[in-house]
Amino acid sequence: MTDQNRPHRFATRAIHAGAAPDPATGARVQPIYFTNGFVFDSTEQAADIFAGRRTGFSYSRGSNPTVAALERRIADLEGAKAGVAVSSGQSAMQLVLMTLMKSGDAYVASPRLFGGSLGLMRRLDGRYDLKPRFARGMAPEDFEAAITPDCRAIFCESIVNPCASVVDLDGIAAVARRHNLPLVVDNTLASPALIRPIEHGADIVWHSTSKFLSGSGQTIGGVICDAGRFDWEKAGGYNLITEPWPDYDGLVLTKAFPETPFAAACRFFGLRDLGPGLSPMNAFLTLMGIETLPLRMERHCANARAVAAFLKDHPAVDWVSYPMLPGQPGEDLARRYTPNGPGSIFTFALKGGERAALTFIAALELISHLVNIGEIKSLAIHPSSTTHRQLPEHEKAAAQVGPETVRLSIGLEDEADLIADLTQALDRLG
């Protein structure tokens, strides 16, 4: 292979993948296409696009050139065949579950997940009978033990929000293959800069792009990536993907889109029917953020490691959940899957309990009290009373989000300034 034909490396693709100079104007930056509709060349073209016989732009709810550039870039970075961008990470998760399953179907879920994910799972279970079977633990054999005949997928996070545990993706993917189930991975906390789950056997990857991918806390978005290698027809039970759509002249997505039928189903059902389309402005801001993703993740991880080490040795701190520290639970998995660091979100517990946790957060000056994560600015939140408040107390304890716990999202500030702010806040505890 010549140098000219060698695939570009990750940092180069983060800047260039999915976009090119605008052919009409020569603009080098991806244009923002602020339009809700697109003129058709002919009535035949319009009919073909709406029937799924031809791809093209028709209405921005389903596809838009700026959004499409974002979809191509993230799919490229994840090693996927296609991406579908939506209005939020919560929308992305909902579309994945509702595209894969119909009422009465089940799926195996990790016992440790973001609180918003758990809330949505329980709501979809109660209202639409999409049943999560929670594994008893995080080991691959725990996921396997939870599989039942009505299961249609296995669902986990690559790095657990908020405790920063790194998941054994290779092991869980082997379980999924043995049972002919797609593995769905929320890669929000890792981003493709740290972990690319498809390389470890995942079939579907999704993100809240509001976090590390955009990076600046400016915008909301989500994306679904289809690895394009799961055999849906062999597995059976995925009617939106393998059976005819009567309202599309009997269109069968595995025949019309043989490489990416799941992504096609997300677009036809998710965007055309349910409608959580992404604004082209939000897509543009996320594209700009991704250009600096590799640089930012390097600094995020370095700062988080320093802050976690400081907290671990502080007399007011009971424990720290950052797995890259020597001797921490999960250290082996973290070093195996994330040699550059397991992101910058983690939890720690204060010996003074809930009162100490709330006092500490209120005393922070540089670090913002804010619910988002993955921003260039450092953030802190009390999960027990906010993001994970709907969990029973025993589940909060299992997820390491008890009342004594603080979640940090470490940003790009100078390490010494962050530690100084933490120090003065901890000093307030007496």
Phi, psi and omega in degrees: 000131180278161178301326183295329183264354182292135179300144178293151180280171192303312184298323178292318180293328177299333180269323192250334189298138174084351183226159180206164176307139182296122184295335182279324187238343185083005179303130183278325177279141179305121178294153174263115182268089179275082176211144178269340181225167184225136181287135178272150177287331183200166175294329179294317178298316179301313181296319181294319179296315182289336178271355181082011179276345181214144175271153180165172182268133179230314183209134191293345174299324183267327179191147183212142184302323178291317178296320180298323177297320177296316179301317180294320183293313182292321177300319179298313182293329179274351184075029181261163178276333182202156175230152176230115182269142182224182192283343180196165174296323178297321176296320179299313179297316180299317180296319178301310183295317184283337175283322182286328193232155170243169182306133181100343178280161180229171176207153177271132181236147174299144178285347178242112181214162173305142183302322178295325177294316179298319179297316179295318179302316182290325178292317178293329176292310184292324185264328188235004175060041170260108199261117173280132172253102186282128175296151181286332180214189185263356182283152179307321181294334176291321177294318181296320181294338182272354183288133175236164184301335181270006181286142181239356181191166169239134191231127177206173172256149177287315170237128189283132175266118013247007192275354174074010176298137177265132188269146178281081185296319180300316181294317180290324177297323177297321176297314180301317180295319180300327183256009176056048178240144174287140175264122180253127184234126169277113185255022186300311186287335180272318193063159179293351176290333182254317180222136172244095189301331180297328176293344180251014173105002178291149178256330180224133178234137176225161183221149153273108181287353179293345186264242188296327185297315176276315165089333188253005180069027183264336196211161179248143176183170177211164178209146177242131179244131180256116179295335175076027182229356179283138181270091185292322181292319178296319182291318181073159176091008182243080193294327179293336185265325189248347184252157182297144173263107184302324182280000174239039177057037178076021180301132175245118189292328177293338177271317183284328182228069189298333181273333186220054182293330179292315177300320178297319179296320177298324181285314182293309182280311186290306186274317181288319184271307184276322167090019180276062182290155179267135176296139177299330177294317177296323177297318180298313181297323179291320175303316180296322179295319183298333181302331181253009185306310182300319179295316182295317183295325177299315180288320176306310184293318180297316179295318182296320179298317180293317180294316180298318179296319177299312183295322182302328183264002183276136184295339180276351186261131180278310178205162176230139187263007184288115192282354181276351178287141181305131177084359181283148172303136179083007183299319182298315178295320180298316181290331180286314186266331184229068182300337178271359180122143182273050177079198185226017177250128177202169179245159170212155183245141179260139182296337181278004176077202186299318181300319179295320180297315181291321177296318179300311182298317180295334183275348181295142181244312178279319181279127186276143174275098192206145190276343182285172175221168173075022179263165176292338176268144178282143188224153177222148178209158175258097188300323186300328182256001182229270189295332182240023186295335183283352181282143170299158186301322181291329177285326175298317180297317180295326181272003181061041176229045176290177185296340180273003192259141174241137172259131176248142168241106188273129184262212190252011179296172176294134182307316182296323179291322178297314181294325177296319179294317177298320181298312182294326178291319178293327179297332180293343183283346179084000000 
